[in-house]
Tab-separated table of C-alpha atoms in Angstrom:
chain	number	residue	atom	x	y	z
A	30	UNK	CA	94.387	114.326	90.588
A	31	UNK	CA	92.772	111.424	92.641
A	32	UNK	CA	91.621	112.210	95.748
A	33	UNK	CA	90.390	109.376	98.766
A	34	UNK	CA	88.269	110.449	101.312
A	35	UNK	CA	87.701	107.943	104.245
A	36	UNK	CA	84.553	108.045	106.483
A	37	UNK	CA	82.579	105.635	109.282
A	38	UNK	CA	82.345	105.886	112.581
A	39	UNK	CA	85.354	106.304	115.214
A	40	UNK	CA	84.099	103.375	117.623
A	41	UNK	CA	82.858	100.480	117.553
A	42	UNK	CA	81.801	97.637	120.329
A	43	UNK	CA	83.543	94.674	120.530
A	44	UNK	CA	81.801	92.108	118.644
A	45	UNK	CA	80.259	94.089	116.436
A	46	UNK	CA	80.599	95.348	112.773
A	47	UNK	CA	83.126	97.644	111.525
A	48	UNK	CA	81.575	99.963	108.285
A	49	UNK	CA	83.916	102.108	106.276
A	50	UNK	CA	83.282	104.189	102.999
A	51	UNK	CA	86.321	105.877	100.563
A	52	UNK	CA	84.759	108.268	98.273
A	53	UNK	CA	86.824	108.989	95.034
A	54	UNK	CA	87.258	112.232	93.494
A	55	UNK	CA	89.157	113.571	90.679
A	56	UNK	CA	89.319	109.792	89.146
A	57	UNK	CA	87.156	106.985	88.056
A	58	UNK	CA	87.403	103.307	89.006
A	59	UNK	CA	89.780	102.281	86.326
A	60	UNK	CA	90.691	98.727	84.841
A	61	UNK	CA	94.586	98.670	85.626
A	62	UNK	CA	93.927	99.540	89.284
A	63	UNK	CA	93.018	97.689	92.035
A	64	UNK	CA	91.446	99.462	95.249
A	65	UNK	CA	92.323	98.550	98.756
A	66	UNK	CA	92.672	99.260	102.282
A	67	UNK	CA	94.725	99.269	104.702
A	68	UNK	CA	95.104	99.293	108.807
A	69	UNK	CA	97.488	100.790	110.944
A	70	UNK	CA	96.931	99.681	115.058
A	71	UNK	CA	98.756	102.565	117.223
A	72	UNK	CA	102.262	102.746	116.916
A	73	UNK	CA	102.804	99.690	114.432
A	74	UNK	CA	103.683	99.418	110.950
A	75	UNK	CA	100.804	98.897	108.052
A	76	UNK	CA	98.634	96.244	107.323
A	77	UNK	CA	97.240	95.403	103.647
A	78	UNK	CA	93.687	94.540	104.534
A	79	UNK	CA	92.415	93.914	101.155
A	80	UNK	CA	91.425	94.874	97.465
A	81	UNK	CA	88.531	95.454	95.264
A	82	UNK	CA	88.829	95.553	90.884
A	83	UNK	CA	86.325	97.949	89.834
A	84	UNK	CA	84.654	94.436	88.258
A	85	UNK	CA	83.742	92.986	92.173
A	86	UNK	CA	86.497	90.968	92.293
A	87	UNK	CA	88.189	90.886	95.883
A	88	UNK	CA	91.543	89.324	97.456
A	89	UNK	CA	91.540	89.659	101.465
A	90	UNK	CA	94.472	89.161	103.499
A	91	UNK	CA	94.128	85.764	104.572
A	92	UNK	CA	94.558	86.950	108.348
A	93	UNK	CA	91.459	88.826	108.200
A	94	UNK	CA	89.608	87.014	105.157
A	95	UNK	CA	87.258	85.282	107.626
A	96	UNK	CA	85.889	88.514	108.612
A	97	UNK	CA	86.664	90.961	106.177
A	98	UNK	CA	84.224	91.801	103.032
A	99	UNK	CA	84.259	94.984	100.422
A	100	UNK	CA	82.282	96.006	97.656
A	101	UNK	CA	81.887	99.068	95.424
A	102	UNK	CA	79.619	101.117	93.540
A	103	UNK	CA	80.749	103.118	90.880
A	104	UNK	CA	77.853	105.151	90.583
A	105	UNK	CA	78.479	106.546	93.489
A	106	UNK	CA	82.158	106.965	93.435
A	107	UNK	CA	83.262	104.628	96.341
A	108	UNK	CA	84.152	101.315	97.611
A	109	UNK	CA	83.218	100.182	101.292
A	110	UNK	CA	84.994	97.954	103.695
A	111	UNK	CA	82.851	95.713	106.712
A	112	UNK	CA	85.095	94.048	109.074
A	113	UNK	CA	82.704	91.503	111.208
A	114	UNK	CA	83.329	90.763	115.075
A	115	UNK	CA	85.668	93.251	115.902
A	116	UNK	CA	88.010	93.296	118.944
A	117	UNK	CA	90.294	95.504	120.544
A	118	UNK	CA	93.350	94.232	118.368
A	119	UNK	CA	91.380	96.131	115.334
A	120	UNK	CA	91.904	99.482	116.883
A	121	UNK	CA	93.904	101.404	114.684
A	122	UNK	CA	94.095	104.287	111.360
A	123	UNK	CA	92.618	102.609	108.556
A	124	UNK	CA	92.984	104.039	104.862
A	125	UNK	CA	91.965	103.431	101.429
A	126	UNK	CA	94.180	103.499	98.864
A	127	UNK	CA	94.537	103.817	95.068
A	128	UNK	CA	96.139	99.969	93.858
A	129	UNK	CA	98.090	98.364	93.842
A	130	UNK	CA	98.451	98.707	90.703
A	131	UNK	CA	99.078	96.232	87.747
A	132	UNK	CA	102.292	97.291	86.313
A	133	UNK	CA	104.417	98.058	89.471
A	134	UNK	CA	101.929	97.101	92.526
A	135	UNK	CA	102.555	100.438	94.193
A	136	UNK	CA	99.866	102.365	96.287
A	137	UNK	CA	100.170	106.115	94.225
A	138	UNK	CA	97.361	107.755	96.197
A	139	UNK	CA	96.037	107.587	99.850
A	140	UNK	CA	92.812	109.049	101.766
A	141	UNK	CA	94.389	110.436	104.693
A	142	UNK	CA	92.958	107.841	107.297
A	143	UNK	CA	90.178	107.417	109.724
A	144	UNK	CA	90.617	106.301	113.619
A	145	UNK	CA	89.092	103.557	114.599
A	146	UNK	CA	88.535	102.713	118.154
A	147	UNK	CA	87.177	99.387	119.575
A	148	UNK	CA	86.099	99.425	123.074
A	149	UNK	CA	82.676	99.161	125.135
B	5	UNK	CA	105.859	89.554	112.597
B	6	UNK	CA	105.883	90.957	109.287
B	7	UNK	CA	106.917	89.134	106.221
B	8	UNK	CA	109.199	91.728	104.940
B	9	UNK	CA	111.973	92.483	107.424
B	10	UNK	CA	113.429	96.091	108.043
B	11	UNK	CA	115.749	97.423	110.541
B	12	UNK	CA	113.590	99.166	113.489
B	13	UNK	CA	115.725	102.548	113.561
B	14	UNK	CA	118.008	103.959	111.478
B	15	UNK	CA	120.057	107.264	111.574
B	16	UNK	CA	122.342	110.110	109.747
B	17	UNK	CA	123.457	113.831	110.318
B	18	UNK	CA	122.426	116.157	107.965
B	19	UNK	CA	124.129	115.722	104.262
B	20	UNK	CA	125.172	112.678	105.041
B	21	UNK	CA	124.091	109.150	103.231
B	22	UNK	CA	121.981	106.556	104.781
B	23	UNK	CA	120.350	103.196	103.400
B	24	UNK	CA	117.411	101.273	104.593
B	25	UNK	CA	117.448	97.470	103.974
B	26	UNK	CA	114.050	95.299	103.616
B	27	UNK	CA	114.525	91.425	103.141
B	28	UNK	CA	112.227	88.808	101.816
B	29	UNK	CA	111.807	85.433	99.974
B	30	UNK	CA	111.711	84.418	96.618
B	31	UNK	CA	107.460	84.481	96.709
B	32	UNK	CA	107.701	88.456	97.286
B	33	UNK	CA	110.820	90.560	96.655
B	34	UNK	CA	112.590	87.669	94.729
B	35	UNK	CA	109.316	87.649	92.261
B	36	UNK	CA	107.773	91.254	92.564
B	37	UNK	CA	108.739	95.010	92.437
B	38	UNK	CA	109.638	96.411	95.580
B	39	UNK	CA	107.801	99.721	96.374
B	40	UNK	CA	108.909	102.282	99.461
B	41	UNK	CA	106.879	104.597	101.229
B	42	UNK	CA	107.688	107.518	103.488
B	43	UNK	CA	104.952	108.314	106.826
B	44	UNK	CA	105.946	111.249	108.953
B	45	UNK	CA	103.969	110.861	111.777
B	46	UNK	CA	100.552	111.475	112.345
B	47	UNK	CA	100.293	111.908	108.330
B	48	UNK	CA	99.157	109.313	105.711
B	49	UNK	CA	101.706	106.955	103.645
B	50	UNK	CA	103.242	108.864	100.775
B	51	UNK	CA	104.296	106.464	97.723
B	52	UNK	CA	108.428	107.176	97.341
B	53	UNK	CA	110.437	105.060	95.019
B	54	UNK	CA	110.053	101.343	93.896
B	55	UNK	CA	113.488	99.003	93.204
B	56	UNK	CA	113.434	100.049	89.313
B	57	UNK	CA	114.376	103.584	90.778
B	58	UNK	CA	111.204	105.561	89.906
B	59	UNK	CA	109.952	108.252	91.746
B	60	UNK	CA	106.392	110.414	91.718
B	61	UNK	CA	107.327	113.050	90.623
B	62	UNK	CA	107.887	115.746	93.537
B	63	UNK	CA	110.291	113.082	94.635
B	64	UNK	CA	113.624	114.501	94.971
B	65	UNK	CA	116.666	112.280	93.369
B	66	UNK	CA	118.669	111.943	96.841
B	67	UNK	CA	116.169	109.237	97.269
B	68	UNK	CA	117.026	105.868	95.014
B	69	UNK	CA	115.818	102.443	95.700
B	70	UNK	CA	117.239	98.970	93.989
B	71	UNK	CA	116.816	95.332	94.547
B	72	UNK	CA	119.357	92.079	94.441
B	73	UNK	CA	117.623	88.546	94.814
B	74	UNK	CA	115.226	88.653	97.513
B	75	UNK	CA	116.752	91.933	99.555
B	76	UNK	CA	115.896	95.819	98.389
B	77	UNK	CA	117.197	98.796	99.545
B	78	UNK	CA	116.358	102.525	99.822
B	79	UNK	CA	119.014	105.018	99.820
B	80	UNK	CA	118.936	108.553	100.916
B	81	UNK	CA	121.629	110.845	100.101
B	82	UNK	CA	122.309	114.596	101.842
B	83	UNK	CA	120.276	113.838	104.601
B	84	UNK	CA	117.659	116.741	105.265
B	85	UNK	CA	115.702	117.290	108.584
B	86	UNK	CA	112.478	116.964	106.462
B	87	UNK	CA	113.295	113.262	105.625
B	88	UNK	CA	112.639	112.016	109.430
B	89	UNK	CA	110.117	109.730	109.577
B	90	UNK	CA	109.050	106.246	108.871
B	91	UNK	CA	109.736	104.000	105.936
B	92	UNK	CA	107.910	101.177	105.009
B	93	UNK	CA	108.640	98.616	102.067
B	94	UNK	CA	106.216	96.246	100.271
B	95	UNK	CA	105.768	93.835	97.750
B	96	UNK	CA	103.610	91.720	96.191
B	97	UNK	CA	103.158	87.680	97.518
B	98	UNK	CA	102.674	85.011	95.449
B	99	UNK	CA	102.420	82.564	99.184
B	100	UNK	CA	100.058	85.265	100.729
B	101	UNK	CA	98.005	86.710	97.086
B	102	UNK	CA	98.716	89.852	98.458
B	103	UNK	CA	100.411	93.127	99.383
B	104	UNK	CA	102.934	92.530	102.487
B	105	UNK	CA	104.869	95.344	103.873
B	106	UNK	CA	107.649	95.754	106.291
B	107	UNK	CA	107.610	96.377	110.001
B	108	UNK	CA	109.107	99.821	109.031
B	109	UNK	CA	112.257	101.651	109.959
B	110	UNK	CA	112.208	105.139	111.528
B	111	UNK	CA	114.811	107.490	110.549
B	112	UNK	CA	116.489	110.175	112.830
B	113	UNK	CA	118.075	112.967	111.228
Protein backbone atom coordinates (compact mmCIF):
# COMPACT_ATOMS: atom_id res chain seq x y z
CA UNK A 1 0.00 0.00 0.00
CA UNK A 2 1.50 3.46 -1.02
CA UNK A 3 2.18 5.63 1.50
CA UNK A 4 3.17 9.81 1.03
CA UNK A 5 4.87 11.44 3.60
CA UNK A 6 5.20 15.31 3.26
CA UNK A 7 8.01 17.31 4.99
CA UNK A 8 9.74 21.12 4.83
CA UNK A 9 9.52 23.70 6.91
CA UNK A 10 6.17 25.39 8.36
CA UNK A 11 7.27 29.12 7.46
CA UNK A 12 8.68 30.81 5.21
CA UNK A 13 9.53 34.78 4.57
CA UNK A 14 7.96 36.51 2.04
CA UNK A 15 10.09 36.56 -0.90
CA UNK A 16 11.79 33.74 -0.33
CA UNK A 17 11.86 30.00 -1.39
CA UNK A 18 9.38 27.48 -0.52
CA UNK A 19 11.21 23.62 -0.25
CA UNK A 20 9.03 20.58 0.09
CA UNK A 21 9.96 16.76 0.04
CA UNK A 22 7.17 13.58 -0.32
CA UNK A 23 8.88 10.46 0.55
CA UNK A 24 7.22 7.24 -0.93
CA UNK A 25 6.80 4.10 0.80
CA UNK A 26 5.21 0.89 0.09
CA UNK A 27 5.48 1.78 -3.89
CA UNK A 28 7.93 2.66 -6.53
CA UNK A 29 7.79 5.51 -9.04
CA UNK A 30 5.85 3.73 -11.67
CA UNK A 31 5.36 4.48 -15.53
CA UNK A 32 1.41 4.86 -15.63
CA UNK A 33 1.52 7.41 -12.78
CA UNK A 34 2.17 10.78 -12.64
CA UNK A 35 3.20 12.51 -9.19
CA UNK A 36 1.92 15.84 -8.09
CA UNK A 37 1.06 18.29 -5.57
CA UNK A 38 -1.29 20.11 -4.47
CA UNK A 39 -2.21 23.43 -2.20
CA UNK A 40 -4.94 24.14 -0.07
CA UNK A 41 -4.86 28.18 1.40
CA UNK A 42 -7.13 28.17 4.74
CA UNK A 43 -10.57 27.55 4.28
CA UNK A 44 -10.59 27.23 0.32
CA UNK A 45 -10.99 24.47 -1.97
CA UNK A 46 -7.72 22.61 -3.66
CA UNK A 47 -5.32 23.69 -5.97
CA UNK A 48 -3.40 21.27 -8.54
CA UNK A 49 0.05 22.75 -8.30
CA UNK A 50 1.79 20.44 -10.55
CA UNK A 51 3.20 16.95 -11.71
CA UNK A 52 6.32 15.03 -12.10
CA UNK A 53 6.60 11.37 -14.51
CA UNK A 54 9.07 9.33 -12.82
CA UNK A 55 11.14 10.17 -16.38
CA UNK A 56 11.62 14.27 -15.26
CA UNK A 57 9.00 15.31 -17.19
CA UNK A 58 6.85 18.17 -15.45
CA UNK A 59 3.42 20.10 -16.27
CA UNK A 60 2.87 23.18 -13.75
CA UNK A 61 -0.27 24.91 -13.39
CA UNK A 62 0.14 27.76 -15.52
CA UNK A 63 -0.86 30.14 -12.49
CA UNK A 64 2.11 29.17 -10.65
CA UNK A 65 4.46 27.86 -13.61
CA UNK A 66 6.56 31.04 -13.35
CA UNK A 67 7.59 30.10 -9.98
CA UNK A 68 7.00 26.66 -9.44
CA UNK A 69 9.78 23.79 -10.20
CA UNK A 70 9.89 19.83 -9.06
CA UNK A 71 12.15 17.14 -9.53
CA UNK A 72 12.65 13.59 -8.22
CA UNK A 73 15.02 11.05 -7.32
CA UNK A 74 14.13 7.65 -7.31
CA UNK A 75 16.91 6.46 -5.45
CA UNK A 76 15.83 8.00 -2.76
CA UNK A 77 12.17 7.44 -2.90
CA UNK A 78 10.83 11.07 -3.33
CA UNK A 79 9.99 13.93 -5.44
CA UNK A 80 10.49 17.66 -4.19
CA UNK A 81 8.55 20.76 -4.89
CA UNK A 82 10.41 24.67 -4.77
CA UNK A 83 7.98 27.38 -5.09
CA UNK A 84 10.22 30.76 -5.68
CA UNK A 85 9.13 34.29 -4.20
CA UNK A 86 6.56 33.38 -1.99
CA UNK A 87 3.84 35.67 -0.54
CA UNK A 88 1.23 35.54 1.88
CA UNK A 89 -1.43 34.26 -0.76
CA UNK A 90 0.81 30.84 -0.66
CA UNK A 91 -0.12 30.16 2.88
CA UNK A 92 -1.93 27.12 2.98
CA UNK A 93 -1.85 22.74 3.45
CA UNK A 94 0.08 21.51 0.69
CA UNK A 95 0.12 17.65 -0.25
CA UNK A 96 1.62 15.26 -2.55
CA UNK A 97 -0.23 12.96 -4.20
CA UNK A 98 -0.10 9.65 -6.11
CA UNK A 99 -1.29 10.74 -10.14
CA UNK A 100 -3.13 11.50 -11.71
CA UNK A 101 -3.09 8.71 -13.23
CA UNK A 102 -3.17 7.65 -17.00
CA UNK A 103 -6.22 5.64 -17.33
CA UNK A 104 -8.79 7.63 -15.20
CA UNK A 105 -6.67 10.86 -13.96
CA UNK A 106 -7.72 10.27 -10.38
CA UNK A 107 -5.45 11.08 -7.29
CA UNK A 108 -5.70 7.23 -5.41
CA UNK A 109 -3.29 8.12 -2.61
CA UNK A 110 -2.45 11.30 -0.54
CA UNK A 111 0.40 12.27 2.14
CA UNK A 112 -1.63 13.75 4.71
CA UNK A 113 -0.40 17.47 4.23
CA UNK A 114 2.05 19.90 5.59
CA UNK A 115 1.17 23.69 6.80
CA UNK A 116 2.72 26.17 5.29
CA UNK A 117 2.85 29.61 6.66
CA UNK A 118 4.21 32.77 4.91
CA UNK A 119 4.81 35.69 7.03
CA UNK A 120 7.94 37.78 8.40
CA UNK B 1 -12.76 31.28 -9.39
CA UNK B 2 -12.43 27.77 -10.10
CA UNK B 3 -12.94 26.23 -13.44
CA UNK B 4 -15.18 23.53 -12.32
CA UNK B 5 -18.30 24.93 -10.66
CA UNK B 6 -20.04 23.27 -7.54
CA UNK B 7 -22.75 24.38 -5.34
CA UNK B 8 -21.11 25.95 -1.99
CA UNK B 9 -23.44 23.92 0.55
CA UNK B 10 -25.50 21.25 0.26
CA UNK B 11 -27.74 19.28 2.76
CA UNK B 12 -29.94 16.00 3.78
CA UNK B 13 -31.34 14.26 7.01
CA UNK B 14 -30.15 11.08 7.72
CA UNK B 15 -31.32 8.18 5.08
CA UNK B 16 -32.27 10.47 2.89
CA UNK B 17 -30.75 11.09 -0.87
CA UNK B 18 -28.71 13.99 -1.87
CA UNK B 19 -26.71 14.90 -5.19
CA UNK B 20 -23.84 17.19 -5.73
CA UNK B 21 -23.56 18.85 -9.19
CA UNK B 22 -20.02 20.05 -10.74
CA UNK B 23 -20.19 21.84 -14.24
CA UNK B 24 -17.59 22.42 -16.84
CA UNK B 25 -16.72 22.87 -20.58
CA UNK B 26 -16.12 20.71 -23.28
CA UNK B 27 -11.93 21.07 -22.65
CA UNK B 28 -12.49 19.25 -19.10
CA UNK B 29 -15.62 17.30 -18.12
CA UNK B 30 -16.94 17.25 -21.79
CA UNK B 31 -13.37 15.48 -22.78
CA UNK B 32 -12.11 13.79 -19.46
CA UNK B 33 -13.27 11.47 -16.58
CA UNK B 34 -14.66 13.17 -13.78
CA UNK B 35 -13.15 12.07 -10.40
CA UNK B 36 -14.81 13.05 -6.71
CA UNK B 37 -13.18 13.33 -3.57
CA UNK B 38 -14.45 13.45 -0.01
CA UNK B 39 -12.24 15.93 2.85
CA UNK B 40 -13.68 15.92 6.32
CA UNK B 41 -12.07 18.59 7.83
CA UNK B 42 -8.80 18.96 9.08
CA UNK B 43 -8.04 15.45 7.22
CA UNK B 44 -6.42 14.87 3.77
CA UNK B 45 -8.52 14.34 0.36
CA UNK B 46 -9.78 10.79 0.13
CA UNK B 47 -10.27 9.59 -3.68
CA UNK B 48 -14.35 8.56 -3.83
CA UNK B 49 -15.90 7.72 -7.11
CA UNK B 50 -15.15 8.95 -10.74
CA UNK B 51 -18.31 9.46 -13.47
CA UNK B 52 -17.81 5.69 -14.79
CA UNK B 53 -19.15 4.80 -11.19
CA UNK B 54 -16.02 3.19 -9.66
CA UNK B 55 -15.18 3.26 -6.27
CA UNK B 56 -11.79 2.26 -4.07
CA UNK B 57 -12.73 -0.21 -2.64
CA UNK B 58 -13.83 0.60 1.13
CA UNK B 59 -16.20 2.84 -0.74
CA UNK B 60 -19.62 2.05 0.19
CA UNK B 61 -22.29 1.79 -2.91
CA UNK B 62 -24.71 4.67 -1.49
CA UNK B 63 -22.12 6.75 -3.15
CA UNK B 64 -22.47 6.76 -7.28
CA UNK B 65 -21.16 9.37 -9.55
CA UNK B 66 -22.13 9.85 -13.53
CA UNK B 67 -21.56 12.41 -16.14
CA UNK B 68 -23.86 13.99 -19.18
CA UNK B 69 -21.98 16.44 -21.65
CA UNK B 70 -19.98 18.77 -19.75
CA UNK B 71 -21.95 18.45 -16.11
CA UNK B 72 -21.19 15.34 -13.48
CA UNK B 73 -22.81 14.49 -10.55
CA UNK B 74 -22.24 12.65 -7.24
CA UNK B 75 -25.02 11.03 -5.53
CA UNK B 76 -25.30 9.92 -2.01
CA UNK B 77 -28.00 7.74 -0.93
CA UNK B 78 -29.13 6.97 3.03
CA UNK B 79 -27.44 9.81 4.21
CA UNK B 80 -25.11 8.90 7.29
CA UNK B 81 -23.65 11.44 9.84
CA UNK B 82 -20.16 10.13 8.79
CA UNK B 83 -20.63 11.50 5.19
CA UNK B 84 -20.41 15.37 6.38
CA UNK B 85 -17.80 16.98 4.90
CA UNK B 86 -16.43 18.47 1.79
CA UNK B 87 -16.59 17.30 -1.78
CA UNK B 88 -14.49 18.29 -4.38
CA UNK B 89 -14.67 17.29 -8.22
CA UNK B 90 -11.89 17.36 -10.86
CA UNK B 91 -10.96 16.71 -14.19
CA UNK B 92 -8.49 16.80 -16.53
CA UNK B 93 -7.98 20.22 -19.04
CA UNK B 94 -7.06 20.09 -22.32
CA UNK B 95 -7.16 24.56 -22.20
CA UNK B 96 -5.19 24.46 -18.83
CA UNK B 97 -2.76 20.81 -19.43
CA UNK B 98 -3.84 20.08 -16.18
CA UNK B 99 -5.84 18.84 -13.19
CA UNK B 100 -8.71 21.54 -12.25
CA UNK B 101 -10.98 20.92 -9.42
CA UNK B 102 -14.07 22.46 -8.07
CA UNK B 103 -14.56 25.14 -5.48
CA UNK B 104 -16.12 22.27 -3.39
CA UNK B 105 -19.47 21.75 -1.77
CA UNK B 106 -19.84 21.04 1.98
CA UNK B 107 -22.43 18.71 3.03
CA UNK B 108 -24.56 18.92 6.29
CA UNK B 109 -26.08 15.89 7.48
Amino acid sequence: QVQLQESGPGLVKPSGTLSLTCVLSGGSFSTRVWWSWVRQPPGKGLEWIGEIYYSGTTRYNPSLKSRVSMSLDGSKNLFSLRLNSVNAADTGMYYCARGPTLSTFEFDSWGQGTQVTVSS
Amino acid sequence: QSVLTQPPSASGTPGQRVTISCSGSSSNIGSYIVNWYQQVPGTAPKLLINSYDQRPSGVPDRFSGSKSDTSASLAISGLQSEDEADYYCAAWDDSMEGVVFGGGTRLTV
